[in-house]
Tab-separated table of C-alpha atoms in Angstrom:
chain	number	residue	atom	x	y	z
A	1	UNK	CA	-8.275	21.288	9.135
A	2	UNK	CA	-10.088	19.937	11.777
A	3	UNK	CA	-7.942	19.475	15.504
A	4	UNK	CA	-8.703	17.786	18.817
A	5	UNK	CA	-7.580	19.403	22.132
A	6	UNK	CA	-6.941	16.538	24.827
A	7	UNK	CA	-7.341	18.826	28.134
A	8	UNK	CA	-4.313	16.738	30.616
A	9	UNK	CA	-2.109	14.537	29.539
A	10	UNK	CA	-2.168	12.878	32.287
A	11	UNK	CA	-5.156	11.692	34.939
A	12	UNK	CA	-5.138	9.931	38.219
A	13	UNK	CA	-8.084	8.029	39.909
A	14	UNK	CA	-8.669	5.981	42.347
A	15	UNK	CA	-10.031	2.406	41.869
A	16	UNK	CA	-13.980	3.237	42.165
A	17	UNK	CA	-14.009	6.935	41.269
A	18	UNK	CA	-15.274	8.781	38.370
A	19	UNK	CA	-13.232	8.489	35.072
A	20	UNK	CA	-13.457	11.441	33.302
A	21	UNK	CA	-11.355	12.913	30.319
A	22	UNK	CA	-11.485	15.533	28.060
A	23	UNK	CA	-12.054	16.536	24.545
A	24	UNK	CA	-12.586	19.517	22.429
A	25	UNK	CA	-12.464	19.505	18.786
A	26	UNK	CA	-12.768	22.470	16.637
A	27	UNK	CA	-14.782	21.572	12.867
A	28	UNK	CA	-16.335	23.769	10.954
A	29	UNK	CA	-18.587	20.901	9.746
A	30	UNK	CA	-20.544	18.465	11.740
A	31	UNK	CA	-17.557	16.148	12.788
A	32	UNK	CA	-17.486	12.331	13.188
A	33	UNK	CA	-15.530	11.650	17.013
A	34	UNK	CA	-13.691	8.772	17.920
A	35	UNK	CA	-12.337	7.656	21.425
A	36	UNK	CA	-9.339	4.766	21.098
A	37	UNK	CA	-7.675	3.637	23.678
A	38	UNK	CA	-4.364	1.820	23.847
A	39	UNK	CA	-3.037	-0.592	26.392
A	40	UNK	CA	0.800	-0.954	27.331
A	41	UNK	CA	2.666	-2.271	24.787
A	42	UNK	CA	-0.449	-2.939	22.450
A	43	UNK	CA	-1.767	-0.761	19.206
A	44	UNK	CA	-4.901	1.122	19.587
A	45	UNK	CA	-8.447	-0.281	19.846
A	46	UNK	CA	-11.569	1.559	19.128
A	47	UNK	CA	-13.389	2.723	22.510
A	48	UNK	CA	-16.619	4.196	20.996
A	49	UNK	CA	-17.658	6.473	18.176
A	50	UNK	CA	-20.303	9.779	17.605
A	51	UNK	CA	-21.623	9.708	14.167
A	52	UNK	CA	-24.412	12.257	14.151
A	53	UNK	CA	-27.294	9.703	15.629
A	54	UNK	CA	-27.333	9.304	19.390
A	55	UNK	CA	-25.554	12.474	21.340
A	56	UNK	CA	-24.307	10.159	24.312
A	57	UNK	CA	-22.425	7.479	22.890
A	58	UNK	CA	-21.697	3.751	24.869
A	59	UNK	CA	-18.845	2.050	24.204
A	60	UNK	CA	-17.060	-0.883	25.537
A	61	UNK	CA	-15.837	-1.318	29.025
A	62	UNK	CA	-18.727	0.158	30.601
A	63	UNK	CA	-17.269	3.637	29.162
A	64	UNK	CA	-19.269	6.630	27.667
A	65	UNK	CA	-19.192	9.999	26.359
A	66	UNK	CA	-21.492	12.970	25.082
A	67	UNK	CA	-21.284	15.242	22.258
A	68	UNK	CA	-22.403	18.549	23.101
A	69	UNK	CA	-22.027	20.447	19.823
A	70	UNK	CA	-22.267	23.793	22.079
A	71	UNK	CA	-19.505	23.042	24.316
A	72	UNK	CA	-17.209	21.659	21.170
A	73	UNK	CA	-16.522	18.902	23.189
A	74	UNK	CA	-17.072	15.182	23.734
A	75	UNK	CA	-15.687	14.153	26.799
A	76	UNK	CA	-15.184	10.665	28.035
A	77	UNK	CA	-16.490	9.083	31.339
A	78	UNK	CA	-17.007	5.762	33.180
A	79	UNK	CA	-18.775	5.929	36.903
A	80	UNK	CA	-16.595	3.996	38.419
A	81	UNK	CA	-12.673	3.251	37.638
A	82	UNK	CA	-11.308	-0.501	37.681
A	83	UNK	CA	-7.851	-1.571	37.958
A	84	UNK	CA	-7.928	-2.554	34.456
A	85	UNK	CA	-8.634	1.000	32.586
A	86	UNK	CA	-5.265	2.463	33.252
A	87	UNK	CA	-4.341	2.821	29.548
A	88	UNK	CA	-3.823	5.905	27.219
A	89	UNK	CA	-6.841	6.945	25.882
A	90	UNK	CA	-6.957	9.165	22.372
A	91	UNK	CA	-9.946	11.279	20.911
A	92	UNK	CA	-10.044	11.858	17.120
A	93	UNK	CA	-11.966	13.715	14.307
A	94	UNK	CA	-12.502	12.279	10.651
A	95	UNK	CA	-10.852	15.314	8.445
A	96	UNK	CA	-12.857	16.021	5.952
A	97	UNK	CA	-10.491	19.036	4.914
A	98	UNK	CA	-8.961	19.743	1.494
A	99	UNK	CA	-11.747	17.172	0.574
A	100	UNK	CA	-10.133	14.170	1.609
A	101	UNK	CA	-12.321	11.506	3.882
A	102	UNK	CA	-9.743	9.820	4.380
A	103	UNK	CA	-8.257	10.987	7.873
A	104	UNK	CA	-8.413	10.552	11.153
A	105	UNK	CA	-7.131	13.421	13.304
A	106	UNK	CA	-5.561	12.730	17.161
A	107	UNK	CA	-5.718	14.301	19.892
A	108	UNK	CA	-1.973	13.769	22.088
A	109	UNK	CA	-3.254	11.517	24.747
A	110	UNK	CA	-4.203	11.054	27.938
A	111	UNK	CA	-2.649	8.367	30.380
A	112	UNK	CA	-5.054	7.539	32.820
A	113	UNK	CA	-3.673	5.744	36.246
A	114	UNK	CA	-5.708	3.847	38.241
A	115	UNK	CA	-4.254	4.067	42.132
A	116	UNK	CA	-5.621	0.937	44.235
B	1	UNK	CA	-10.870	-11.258	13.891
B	2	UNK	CA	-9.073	-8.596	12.211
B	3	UNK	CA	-5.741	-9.057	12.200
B	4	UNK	CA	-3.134	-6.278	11.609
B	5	UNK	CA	0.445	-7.823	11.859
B	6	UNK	CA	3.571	-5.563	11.730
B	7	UNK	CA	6.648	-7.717	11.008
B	8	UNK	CA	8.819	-6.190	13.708
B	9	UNK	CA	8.486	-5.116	16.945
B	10	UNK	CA	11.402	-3.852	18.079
B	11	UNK	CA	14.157	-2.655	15.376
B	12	UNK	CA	18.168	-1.377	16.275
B	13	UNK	CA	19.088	0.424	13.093
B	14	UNK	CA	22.013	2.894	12.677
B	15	UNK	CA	21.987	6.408	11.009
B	16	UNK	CA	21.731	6.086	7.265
B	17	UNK	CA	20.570	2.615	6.950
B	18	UNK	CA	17.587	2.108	4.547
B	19	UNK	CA	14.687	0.379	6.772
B	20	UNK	CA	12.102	-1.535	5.910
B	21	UNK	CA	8.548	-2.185	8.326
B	22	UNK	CA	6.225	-4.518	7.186
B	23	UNK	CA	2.772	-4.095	7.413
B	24	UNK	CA	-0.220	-7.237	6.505
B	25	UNK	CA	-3.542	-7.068	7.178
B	26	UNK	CA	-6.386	-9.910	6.587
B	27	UNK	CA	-9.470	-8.833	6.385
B	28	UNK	CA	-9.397	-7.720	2.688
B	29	UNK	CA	-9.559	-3.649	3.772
B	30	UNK	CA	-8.634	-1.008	0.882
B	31	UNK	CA	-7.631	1.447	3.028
B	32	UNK	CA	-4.256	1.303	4.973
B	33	UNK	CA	-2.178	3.833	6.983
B	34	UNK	CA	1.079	3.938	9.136
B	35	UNK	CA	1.188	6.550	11.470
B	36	UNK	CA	4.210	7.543	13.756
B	37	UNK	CA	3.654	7.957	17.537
B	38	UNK	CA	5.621	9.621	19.772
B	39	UNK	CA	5.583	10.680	23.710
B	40	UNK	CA	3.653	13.929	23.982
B	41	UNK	CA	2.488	14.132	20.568
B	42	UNK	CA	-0.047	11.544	20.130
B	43	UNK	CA	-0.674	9.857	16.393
B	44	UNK	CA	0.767	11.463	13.304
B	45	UNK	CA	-0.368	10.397	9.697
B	46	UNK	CA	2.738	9.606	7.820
B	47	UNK	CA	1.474	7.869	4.440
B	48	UNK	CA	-1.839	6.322	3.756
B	49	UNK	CA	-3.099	4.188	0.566
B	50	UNK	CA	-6.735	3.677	0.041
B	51	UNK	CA	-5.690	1.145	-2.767
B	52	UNK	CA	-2.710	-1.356	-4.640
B	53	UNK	CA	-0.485	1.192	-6.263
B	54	UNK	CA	-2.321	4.413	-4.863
B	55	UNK	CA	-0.721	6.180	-2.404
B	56	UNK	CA	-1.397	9.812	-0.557
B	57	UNK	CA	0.889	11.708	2.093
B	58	UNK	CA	-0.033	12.153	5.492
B	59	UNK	CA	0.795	15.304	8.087
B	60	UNK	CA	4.762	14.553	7.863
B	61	UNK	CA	6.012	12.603	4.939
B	62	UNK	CA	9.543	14.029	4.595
B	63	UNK	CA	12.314	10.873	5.476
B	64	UNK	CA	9.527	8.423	4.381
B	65	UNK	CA	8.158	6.789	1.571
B	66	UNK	CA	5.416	4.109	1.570
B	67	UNK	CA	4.568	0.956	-0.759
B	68	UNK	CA	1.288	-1.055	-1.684
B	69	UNK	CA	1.851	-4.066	-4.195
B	70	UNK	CA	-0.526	-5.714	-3.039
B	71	UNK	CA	-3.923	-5.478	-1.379
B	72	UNK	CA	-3.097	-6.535	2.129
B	73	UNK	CA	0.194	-5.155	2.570
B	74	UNK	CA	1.482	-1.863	3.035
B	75	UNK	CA	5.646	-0.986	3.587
B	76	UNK	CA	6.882	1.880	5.225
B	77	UNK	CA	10.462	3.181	4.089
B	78	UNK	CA	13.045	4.994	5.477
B	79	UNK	CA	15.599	5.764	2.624
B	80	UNK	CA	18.266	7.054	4.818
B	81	UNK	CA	17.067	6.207	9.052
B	82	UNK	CA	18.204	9.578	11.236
B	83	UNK	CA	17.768	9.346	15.049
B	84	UNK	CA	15.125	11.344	14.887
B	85	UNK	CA	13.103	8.621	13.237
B	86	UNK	CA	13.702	6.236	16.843
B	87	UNK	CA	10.101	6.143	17.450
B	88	UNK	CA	6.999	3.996	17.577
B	89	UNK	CA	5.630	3.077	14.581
B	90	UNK	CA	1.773	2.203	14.394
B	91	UNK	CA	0.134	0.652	11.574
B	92	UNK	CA	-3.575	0.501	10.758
B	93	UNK	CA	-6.563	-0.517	8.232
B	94	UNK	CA	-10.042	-0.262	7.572
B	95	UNK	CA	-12.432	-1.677	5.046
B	96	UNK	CA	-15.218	1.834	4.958
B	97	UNK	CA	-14.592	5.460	4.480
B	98	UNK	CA	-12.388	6.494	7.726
B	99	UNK	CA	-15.444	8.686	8.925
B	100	UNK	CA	-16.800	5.583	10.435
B	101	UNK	CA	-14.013	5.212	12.324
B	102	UNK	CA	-13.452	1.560	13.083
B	103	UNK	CA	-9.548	1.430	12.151
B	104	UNK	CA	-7.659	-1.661	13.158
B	105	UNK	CA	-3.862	-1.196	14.722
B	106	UNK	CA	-1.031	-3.626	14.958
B	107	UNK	CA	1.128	-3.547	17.912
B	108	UNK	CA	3.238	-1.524	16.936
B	109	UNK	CA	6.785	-1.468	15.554
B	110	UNK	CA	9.979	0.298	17.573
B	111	UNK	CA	12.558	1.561	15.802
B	112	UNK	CA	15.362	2.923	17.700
B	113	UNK	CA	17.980	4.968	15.159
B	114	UNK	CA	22.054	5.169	16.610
């Protein structure tokens, strides 16, 4: 089965600096990636998606991130943090495993903070 | 706009009740999930239906059990709640195949188990 490996579980920034969390996955087929990200006391809301066009992937929010099928990864950035990103961001894989499509896969989360 | 509504936000059950969260969506998706989050360990599949009637279990099924009457509603139930079923409880749909990845939440549902 496919897995995602969310590298901190928790990041701090300061208001202006570089955003950047991690992802590795581990597929053994060319995996669909997902970054949702979920605001206090809300459900999730899809960030952005990698579905085998574009390797660097915009999403809302002025957020971005990169597949790099070398690295396994597909890490999440944004140049410049606001106030307003602090939220707990998840990466997921579709599972194609056991031959189900049906599956989406999550990582445990990272809580980003935001410091002023 | 999509709209995923869970019936309950917050729920105060005691040990061996039989619960009941509600789960409506609007936008005329097949597919439907709940999923069970908890501090530490992200999202975990508990049921999922990809149609009325059909029904397939998730990464930890055991305590639950799921129903889909109809299209745009899917129930999560716990037979017999245990404390360590207090947890946040995250609904979610989608119209296409999952691999495109555009699942819709609700808020959320919080069941706390005494």
């Amino acid at each position: 089965a496919q897995s995602v490996t969310q590298l901190g579980s928790h990041v701090s920034v300061s208001e202006g600096a570089l955003v950047l969390l991690r992802c590795n996955y581990s597929s053994s087929v060319p995996p669909y990636l997902f970054w949702y990200v979920q605001y206090p006391n809300q459900g999730l809301q899809l960030l952005l998606k990698y579905t085998s066009a574009a390797t660097l992937v915009k999403g809302i929010n002025g957020f971005e991130a990169e597949f790099k099928k070398s690295e396994t990864s597909f890490h999440l950035t944004k140049p410049s943090a606001h106030m307003s990103d602090a939220a707990e961001y998840f990466c997921a894989v579709s599972d194609f495993s056991g031959g189900s499509n049906y599956k989406l896969t999550f990582g445990k989360g990272t809580l980003l903070t935001v410091n002023p | 706009d999509v709209k995923v509504t869970q019936s309950s936000r917050y729920l105060v059950k005691r040990t061996g009740e039989k619960v009941f969260l509600e789960c409506v969506q609007d936008m005329d998706h097949e597919n439907m999930f709940w999923y069970r989050q908890d501090p530490g360990l992200g999202l975990r599949l508990i049921y999922f239906s990809y149609d009325v009637k059909m029904k397939e279990k998730g990464d930890i099924p055991e305590g639950y059990s799921v129903s889909r009457e109809k299209k745009e509603r899917f129930s999560l139930i716990l037979e017999s709640a245990s404390t360590n079923q207090t947890s946040m409880y995250l609904c979610a749909s989608t119209k296409h195949w999952v691999h495109t990845g555009e699942l819709f939440f609700g808020e959320g549902s919080r069941l706390t188990v005494l």
